[in-house]
Coordinates of C-alpha atoms and ligand atoms in Angstrom, one line a residue:
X25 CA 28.5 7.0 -0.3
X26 CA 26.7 4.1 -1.7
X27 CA 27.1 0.8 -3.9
X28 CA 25.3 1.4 -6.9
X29 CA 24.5 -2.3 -8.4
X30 CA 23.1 -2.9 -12.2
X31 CA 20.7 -6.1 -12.2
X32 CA 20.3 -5.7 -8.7
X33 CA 16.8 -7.6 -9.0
X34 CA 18.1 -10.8 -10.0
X35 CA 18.9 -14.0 -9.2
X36 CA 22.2 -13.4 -8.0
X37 CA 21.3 -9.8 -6.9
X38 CA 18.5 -10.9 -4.4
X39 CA 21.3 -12.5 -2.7
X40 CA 24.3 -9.6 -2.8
X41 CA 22.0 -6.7 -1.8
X42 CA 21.3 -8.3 1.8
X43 CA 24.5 -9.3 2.2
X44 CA 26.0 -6.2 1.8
X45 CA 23.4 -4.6 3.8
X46 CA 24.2 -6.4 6.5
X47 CA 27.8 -5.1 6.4
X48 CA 26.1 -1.2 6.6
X49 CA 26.3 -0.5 3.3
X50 CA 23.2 1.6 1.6
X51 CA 22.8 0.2 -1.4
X52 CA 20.8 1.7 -4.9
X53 CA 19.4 -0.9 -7.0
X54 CA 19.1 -0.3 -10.4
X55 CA 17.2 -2.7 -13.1
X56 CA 14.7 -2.5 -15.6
X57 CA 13.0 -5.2 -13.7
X58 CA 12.3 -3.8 -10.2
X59 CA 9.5 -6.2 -9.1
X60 CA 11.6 -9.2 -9.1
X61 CA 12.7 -8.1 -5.9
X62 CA 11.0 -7.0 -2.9
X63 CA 13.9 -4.9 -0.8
X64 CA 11.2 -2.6 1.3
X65 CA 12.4 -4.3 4.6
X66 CA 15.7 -2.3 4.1
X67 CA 14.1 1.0 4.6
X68 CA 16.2 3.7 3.4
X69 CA 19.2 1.7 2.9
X70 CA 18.1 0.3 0.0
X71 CA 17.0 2.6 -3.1
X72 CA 15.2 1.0 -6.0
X73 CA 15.8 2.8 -9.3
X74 CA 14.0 1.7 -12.3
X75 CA 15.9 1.6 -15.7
X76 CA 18.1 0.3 -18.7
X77 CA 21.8 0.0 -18.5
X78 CA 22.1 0.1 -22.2
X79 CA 21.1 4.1 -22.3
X80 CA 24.0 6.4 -21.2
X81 CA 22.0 9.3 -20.1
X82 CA 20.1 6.9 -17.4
X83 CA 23.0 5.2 -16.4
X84 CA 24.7 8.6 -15.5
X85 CA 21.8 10.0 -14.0
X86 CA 22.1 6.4 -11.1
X87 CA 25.5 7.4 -10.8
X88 CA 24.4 11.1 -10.1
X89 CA 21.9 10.2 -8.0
X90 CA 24.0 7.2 -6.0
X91 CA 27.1 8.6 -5.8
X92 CA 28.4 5.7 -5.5
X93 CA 32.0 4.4 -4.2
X94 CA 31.9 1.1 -5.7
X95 CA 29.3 -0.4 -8.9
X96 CA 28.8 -3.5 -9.6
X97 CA 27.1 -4.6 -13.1
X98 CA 24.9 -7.6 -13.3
X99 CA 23.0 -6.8 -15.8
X100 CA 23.2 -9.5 -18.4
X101 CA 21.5 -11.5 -21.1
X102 CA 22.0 -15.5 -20.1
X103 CA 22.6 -18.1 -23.2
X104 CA 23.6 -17.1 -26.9
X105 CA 19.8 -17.1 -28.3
X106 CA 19.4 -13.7 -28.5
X107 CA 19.3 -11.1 -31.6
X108 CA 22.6 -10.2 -31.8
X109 CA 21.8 -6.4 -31.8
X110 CA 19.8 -6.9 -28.9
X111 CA 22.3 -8.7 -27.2
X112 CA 25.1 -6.1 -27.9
X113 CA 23.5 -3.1 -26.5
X114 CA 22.8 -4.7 -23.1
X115 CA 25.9 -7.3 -22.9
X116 CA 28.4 -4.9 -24.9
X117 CA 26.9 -1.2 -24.3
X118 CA 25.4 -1.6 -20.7
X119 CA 29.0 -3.2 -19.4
X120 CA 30.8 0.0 -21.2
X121 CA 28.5 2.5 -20.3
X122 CA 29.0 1.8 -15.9
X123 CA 32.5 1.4 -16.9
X124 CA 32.6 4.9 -18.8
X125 CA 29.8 6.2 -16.2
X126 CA 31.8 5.3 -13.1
X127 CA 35.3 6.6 -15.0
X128 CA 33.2 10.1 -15.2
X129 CA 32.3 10.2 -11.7
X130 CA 35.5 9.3 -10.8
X131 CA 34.2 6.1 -9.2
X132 CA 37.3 3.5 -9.5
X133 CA 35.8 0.6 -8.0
X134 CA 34.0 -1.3 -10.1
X135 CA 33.3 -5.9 -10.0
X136 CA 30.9 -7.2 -13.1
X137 CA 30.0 -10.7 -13.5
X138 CA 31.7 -12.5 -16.2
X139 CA 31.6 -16.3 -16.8
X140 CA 33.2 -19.6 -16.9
X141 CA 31.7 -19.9 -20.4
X142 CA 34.8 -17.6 -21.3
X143 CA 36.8 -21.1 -21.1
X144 CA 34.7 -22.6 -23.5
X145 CA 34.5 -26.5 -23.5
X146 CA 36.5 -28.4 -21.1
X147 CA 38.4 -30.5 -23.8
X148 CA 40.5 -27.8 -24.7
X149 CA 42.4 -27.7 -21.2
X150 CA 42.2 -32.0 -21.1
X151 CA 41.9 -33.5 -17.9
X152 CA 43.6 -30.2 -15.9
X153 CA 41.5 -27.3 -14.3
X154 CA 41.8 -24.1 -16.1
X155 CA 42.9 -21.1 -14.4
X156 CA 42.1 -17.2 -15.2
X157 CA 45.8 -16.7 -17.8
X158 CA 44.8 -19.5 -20.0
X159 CA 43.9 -18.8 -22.9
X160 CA 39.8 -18.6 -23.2
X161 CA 38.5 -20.6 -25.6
X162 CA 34.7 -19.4 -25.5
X163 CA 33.2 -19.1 -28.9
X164 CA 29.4 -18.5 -28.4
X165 CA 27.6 -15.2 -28.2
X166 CA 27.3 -15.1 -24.0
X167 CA 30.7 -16.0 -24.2
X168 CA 32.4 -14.0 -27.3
X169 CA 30.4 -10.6 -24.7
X170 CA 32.4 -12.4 -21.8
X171 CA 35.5 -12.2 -23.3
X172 CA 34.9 -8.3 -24.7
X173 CA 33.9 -7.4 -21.3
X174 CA 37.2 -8.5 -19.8
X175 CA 39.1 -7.0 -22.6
X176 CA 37.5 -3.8 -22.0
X177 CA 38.1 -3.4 -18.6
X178 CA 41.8 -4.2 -18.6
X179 CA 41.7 -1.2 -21.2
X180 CA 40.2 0.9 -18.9
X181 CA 42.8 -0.5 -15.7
X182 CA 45.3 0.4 -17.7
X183 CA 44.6 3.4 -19.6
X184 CA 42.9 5.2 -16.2
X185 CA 44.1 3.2 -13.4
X186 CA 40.5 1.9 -12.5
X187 CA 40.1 -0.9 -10.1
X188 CA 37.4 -3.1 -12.8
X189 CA 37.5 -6.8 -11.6
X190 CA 35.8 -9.5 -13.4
X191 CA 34.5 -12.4 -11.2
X192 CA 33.6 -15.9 -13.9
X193 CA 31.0 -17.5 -11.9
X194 CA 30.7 -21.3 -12.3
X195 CA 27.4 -22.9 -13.0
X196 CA 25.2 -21.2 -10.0
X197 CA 22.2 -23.1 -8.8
X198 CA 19.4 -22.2 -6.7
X199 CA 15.9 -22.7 -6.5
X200 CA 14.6 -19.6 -8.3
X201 CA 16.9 -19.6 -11.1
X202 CA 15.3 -19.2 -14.3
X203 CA 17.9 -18.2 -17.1
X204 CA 21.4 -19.5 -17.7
X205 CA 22.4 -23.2 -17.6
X206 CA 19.0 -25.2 -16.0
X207 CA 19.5 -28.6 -16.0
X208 CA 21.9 -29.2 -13.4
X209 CA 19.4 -26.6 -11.7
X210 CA 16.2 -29.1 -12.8
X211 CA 17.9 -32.5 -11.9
X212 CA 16.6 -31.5 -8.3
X213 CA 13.8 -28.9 -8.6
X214 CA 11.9 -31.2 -10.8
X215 CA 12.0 -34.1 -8.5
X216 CA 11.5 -31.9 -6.1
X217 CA 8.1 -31.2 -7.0
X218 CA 7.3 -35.2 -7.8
X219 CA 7.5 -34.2 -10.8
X220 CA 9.9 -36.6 -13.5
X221 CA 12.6 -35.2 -15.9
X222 CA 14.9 -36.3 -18.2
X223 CA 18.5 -35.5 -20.0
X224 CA 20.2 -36.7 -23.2
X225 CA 23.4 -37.5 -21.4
X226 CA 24.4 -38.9 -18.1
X227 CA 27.8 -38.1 -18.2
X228 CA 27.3 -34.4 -19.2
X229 CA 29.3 -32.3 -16.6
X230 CA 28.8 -29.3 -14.5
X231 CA 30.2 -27.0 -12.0
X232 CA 27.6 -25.9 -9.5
X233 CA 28.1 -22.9 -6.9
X234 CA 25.4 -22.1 -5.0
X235 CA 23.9 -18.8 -5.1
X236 CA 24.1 -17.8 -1.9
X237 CA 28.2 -18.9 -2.1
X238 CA 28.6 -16.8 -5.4
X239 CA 26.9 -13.7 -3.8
X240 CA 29.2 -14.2 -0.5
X241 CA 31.5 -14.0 -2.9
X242 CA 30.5 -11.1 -4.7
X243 CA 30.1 -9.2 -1.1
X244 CA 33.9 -10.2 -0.1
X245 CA 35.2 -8.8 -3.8
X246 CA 33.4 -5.5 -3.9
X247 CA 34.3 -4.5 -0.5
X248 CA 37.6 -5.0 -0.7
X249 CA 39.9 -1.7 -2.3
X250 CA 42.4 -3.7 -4.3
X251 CA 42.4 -7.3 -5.0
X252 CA 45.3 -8.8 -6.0
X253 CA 44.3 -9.5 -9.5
X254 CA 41.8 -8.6 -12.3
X255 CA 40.1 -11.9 -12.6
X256 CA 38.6 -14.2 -10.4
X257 CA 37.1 -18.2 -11.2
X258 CA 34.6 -19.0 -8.5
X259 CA 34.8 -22.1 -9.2
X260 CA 32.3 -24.8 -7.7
X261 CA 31.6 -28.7 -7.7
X262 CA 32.6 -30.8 -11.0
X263 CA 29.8 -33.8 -10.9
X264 CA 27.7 -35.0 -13.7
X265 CA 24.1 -35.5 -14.1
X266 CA 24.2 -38.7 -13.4
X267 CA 26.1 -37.9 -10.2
X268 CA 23.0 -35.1 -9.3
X269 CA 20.4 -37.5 -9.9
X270 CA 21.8 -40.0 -7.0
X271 CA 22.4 -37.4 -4.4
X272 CA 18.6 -36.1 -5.2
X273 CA 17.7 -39.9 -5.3
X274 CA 19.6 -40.0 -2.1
X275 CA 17.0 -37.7 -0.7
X276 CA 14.3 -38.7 -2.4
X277 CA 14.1 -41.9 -3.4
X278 CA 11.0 -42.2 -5.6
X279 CA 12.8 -39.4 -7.8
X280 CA 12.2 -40.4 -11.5
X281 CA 15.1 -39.3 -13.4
X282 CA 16.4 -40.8 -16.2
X283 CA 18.6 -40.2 -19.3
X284 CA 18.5 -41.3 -23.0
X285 CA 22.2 -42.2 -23.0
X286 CA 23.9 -44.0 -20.1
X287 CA 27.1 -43.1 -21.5
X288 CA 28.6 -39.8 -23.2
X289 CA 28.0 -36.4 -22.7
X290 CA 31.3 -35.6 -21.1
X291 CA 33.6 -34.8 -23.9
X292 CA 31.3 -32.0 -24.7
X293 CA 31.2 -30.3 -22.0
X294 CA 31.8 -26.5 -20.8
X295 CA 34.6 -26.4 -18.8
X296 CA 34.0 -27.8 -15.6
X297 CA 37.3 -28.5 -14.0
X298 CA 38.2 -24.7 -12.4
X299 CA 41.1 -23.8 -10.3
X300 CA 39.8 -20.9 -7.8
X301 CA 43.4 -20.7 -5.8
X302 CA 43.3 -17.3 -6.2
X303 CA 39.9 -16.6 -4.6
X304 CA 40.2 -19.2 -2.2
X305 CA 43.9 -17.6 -0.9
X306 CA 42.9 -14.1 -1.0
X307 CA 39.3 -14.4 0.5
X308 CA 39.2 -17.4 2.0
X309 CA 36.2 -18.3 0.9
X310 CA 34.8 -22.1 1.9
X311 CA 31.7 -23.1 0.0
X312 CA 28.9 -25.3 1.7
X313 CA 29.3 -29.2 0.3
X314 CA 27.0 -29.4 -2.5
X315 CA 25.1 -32.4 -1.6
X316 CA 23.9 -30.1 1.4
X317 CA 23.0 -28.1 -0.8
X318 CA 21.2 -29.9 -3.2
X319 CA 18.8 -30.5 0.2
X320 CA 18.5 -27.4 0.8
X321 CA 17.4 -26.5 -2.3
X322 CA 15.0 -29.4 -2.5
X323 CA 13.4 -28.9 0.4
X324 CA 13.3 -24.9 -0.2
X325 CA 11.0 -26.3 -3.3
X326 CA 8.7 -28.8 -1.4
X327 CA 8.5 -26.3 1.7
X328 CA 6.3 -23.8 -1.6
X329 CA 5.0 -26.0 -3.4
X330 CA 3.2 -27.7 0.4
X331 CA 5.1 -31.1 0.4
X332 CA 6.5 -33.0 2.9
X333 CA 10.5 -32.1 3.3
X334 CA 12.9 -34.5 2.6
X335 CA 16.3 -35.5 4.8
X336 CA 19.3 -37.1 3.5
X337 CA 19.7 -41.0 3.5
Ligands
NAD10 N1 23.3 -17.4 -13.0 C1 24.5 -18.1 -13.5 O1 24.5 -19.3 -13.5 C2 25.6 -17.2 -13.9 C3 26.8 -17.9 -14.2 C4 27.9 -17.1 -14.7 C5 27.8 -15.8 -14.8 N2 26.6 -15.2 -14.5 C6 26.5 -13.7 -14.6 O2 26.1 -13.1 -13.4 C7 25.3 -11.9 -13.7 C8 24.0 -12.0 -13.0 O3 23.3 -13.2 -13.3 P1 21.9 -13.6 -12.7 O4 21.8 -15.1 -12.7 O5 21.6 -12.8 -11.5 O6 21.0 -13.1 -13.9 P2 19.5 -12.5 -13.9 O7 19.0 -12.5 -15.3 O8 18.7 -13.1 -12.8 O9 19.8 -11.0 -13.4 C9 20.1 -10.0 -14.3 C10 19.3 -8.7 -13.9 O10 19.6 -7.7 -14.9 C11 18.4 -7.0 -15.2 N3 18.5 -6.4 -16.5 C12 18.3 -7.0 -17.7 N4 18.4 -6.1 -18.7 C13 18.6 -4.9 -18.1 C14 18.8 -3.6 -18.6 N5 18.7 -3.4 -19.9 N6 19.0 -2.6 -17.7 C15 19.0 -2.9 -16.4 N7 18.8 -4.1 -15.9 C16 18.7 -5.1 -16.7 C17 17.3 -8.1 -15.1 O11 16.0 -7.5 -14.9 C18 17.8 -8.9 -13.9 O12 17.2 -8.5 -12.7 C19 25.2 -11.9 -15.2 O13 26.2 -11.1 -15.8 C20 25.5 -13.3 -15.6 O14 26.0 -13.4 -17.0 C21 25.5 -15.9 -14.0

C-alpha cells in the first residue's frame, strides 16, 4: 500500500513527499513534470511516474500500478490566464478523473488542494475572517475550478461515502515558488538578491503560509482516516506589503523597495483574514512566526546566489 500523489514534483510536493516519507510511507509520484524533483535519495520508497492527470487511461494505470490507500491531487494550473479549455481538462478533468480513478479502485481516501481564492476578495466578509460554510465568493477562473472541485467531491462523499477532503491553502511562500500569487513571494527574494522591486500598492494584503507549514499540513490531513470535516482553511499571516517590506528591511537594511501608492490597495484584496479553528483544533498545527520565516527564506536565497547571509535587527 502506497500514497499515490498527482503534482508530486511541485512546489508544494517537494515538501509533502519527504515528509511523509519520513513517517514510512512509500510514496509514487506522478506529474508530467518529473525533473522538477530530484527524489533518488528515497530509494525504493519513492516511485517516479511520468504523466498527465487529465487522461483517464494514465491516471488508472498509477492507480493500478500504486495501489494506493490514500491520493492526493496537486496537480493544478495557478492564476486565471489560461485558455479556458486548457484549463478545464487539467483543473476540471484531472481533479474528476483521481476522484473517479480512486472510487474504481476502491481507494476512499483522497485530500486535493483547493484555495483561499474560493473566498474571493476580502470585502465581501468586512473586517471578520471567513470560515469554510460561508458562502464563497470567488469569481475568477482558478477560483470558479476551486469551487467545482469542492462541489464535486461532496457529490462523490455523499453519493459513495468517500473520504475527499479539500484543504484551501493561504498565500504559500517559499523561495522556489514560481506560479501562483508572487509578490508577497518577491518583496523578499528580490531584495534578497540586491536586487530592487516595486508594487502599485502598499496597503495590498496577503496571507502567507510557509511551504514547509502547508506541506506539514498536508502530511497531518492525508494520514489521518477521517477528519472531522470536508474542508479545511490553512490559514496564514494577514500583513501587507508594506508590512513585508519592513521585516525584509529589518534584515536587510539597504533593501530598495518601494511602491507607487503609499496608500490603497487594501479594499481590493483576496481574502486575507482566515479563520483556521478547525485545523488548528483537530491537528494542532502551530506555524513558524512569519518574520522567521521571511529570514529564512532570505537567507535560503543569498546562501545560492553566494552572498553574505543576513540576521534579524
Ligand atoms: N502555491 C500556492 O500559493 C497555492 C495556494 C493555494 C492553493 N494551491 C494549490 O496547491 C496545489 C499545488 O500547488 P503548487 O504550488 O505545488 O503548484 P506547482 O505548479 O508547483 O505544482 C503542480 C504540479 O502539478 C504538475 N502538473 C501540471 N499539470 C499536470 C498534468 N497535466 N498532469 C500531471 N501533473 C501535472 C506540475 O508539473 C507540478 O509539478 C495546486 O492545486 C494549487 O492550486 C497552491
Amino acid at each position: 500500500m502506497s500514497i499515490l500523489i498527482f503534482g508530486g514534483s511541485g512546489f508544494i510536493g517537494r515538501r509533502l513527499v519527504p515528509l511523509l516519507v519520513a513517517r514510512g510511507e512509500e510514496i509514487v509520484s506522478f506529474d508530467i513534470n518529473p525533473a522538477t524533483a530530484n527524489y533518488e535519495r528515497f530509494g525504493r520508497q519513492v516511485r517516479v511516474l511520468r504523466g498527465d492527470v487529465s487522461q483517464f487511461d494514465a491516471v488508472m494505470a498509477a492507480m493500478v500500478a500504486a495501489k494506493p490507500a490514500r491520493v492526493v491531487n496537486l496537480a493544478y494550473y495557478l492564476g486565471s490566464e489560461h485558455p479556458p479549455h486548457t484549463a478545464f481538462r487539467l483543473n476540471i478533468l484531472g481533479m474528476d478523473n483521481c476522484f473517479e480513478a480512486a472510487r474504481l479502485l476502491g481507494v476512499s481516501r483522497v485530500v486535493f488542494a483547493s484555495s483561499l481564492a474560493v473566498s474571493g476578495e476580502q470585502k465581501h466578509y468586512g473586517e471578520r475572517p471567513a470560515t469554510e460554510d460561508d458562502f464563497r465568493h470567488g469569481h475568477v477562473q482558478y477560483a470558479m475550478h476551486k469551487i467545482f472541485n469542492e462541489w464535486q467531491a461532496q457529490d462523490y462523499r455523499e453519493k459513495y461515502g468517500m473520504e475527499i477532503t479539500a484543504l484551501r491553502p493561504a498565500n504559500v511562500t517559499g523561495p522556489d515558488k514560481i506560479v501562483g500569487s508572487l509578490d508577497h513571494v518577491r518583496c523578499i527574494t528580490l531584495p534578497a538578491r540586491g536586487e530592487s522591486v516595486s508594487f502599485p500598492y502598499k496597503d495590498a494584503m496577503r496571507c502567507p503560509i510557509h511551504v514547509d507549514d502547508i506541506a506539514e499540513v498536508f502530511a497531518r490531513v492525508v494520514m489521518t482516516d477521517k477528519p472531522k470535516h470536508a474542508v479545511y482553511n490553512s490559514g496564514g499571516t494577514a500583513v501587507s506589503l508594506g508590512e513585508i517590506a519592513e521585516i525584509v528591511k529589518g534584515c536587510l537594511p539597504d533593501a530598495k523597495i518601494t511602491f507607487e501608492h503609499e496608500a490603497g490597495g487594501r479594499e481590493n484584496s483576496g481574502n486575507y483574514l482566515i479563520d483556521n479553528r478547525r485545523l488548528v483544533e483537530e491537528f494542532g498545527v502551530q506555524y513558524r512566526p512569519y518574520s522567521e520565516r521571511v529570514l529564512e527564506i532570505i537567507n535560503e536565497v543569498r546562501r545560492e546566489v553566494g552572498l553574505p547571509l543576513a540576521g534579524a535587527r
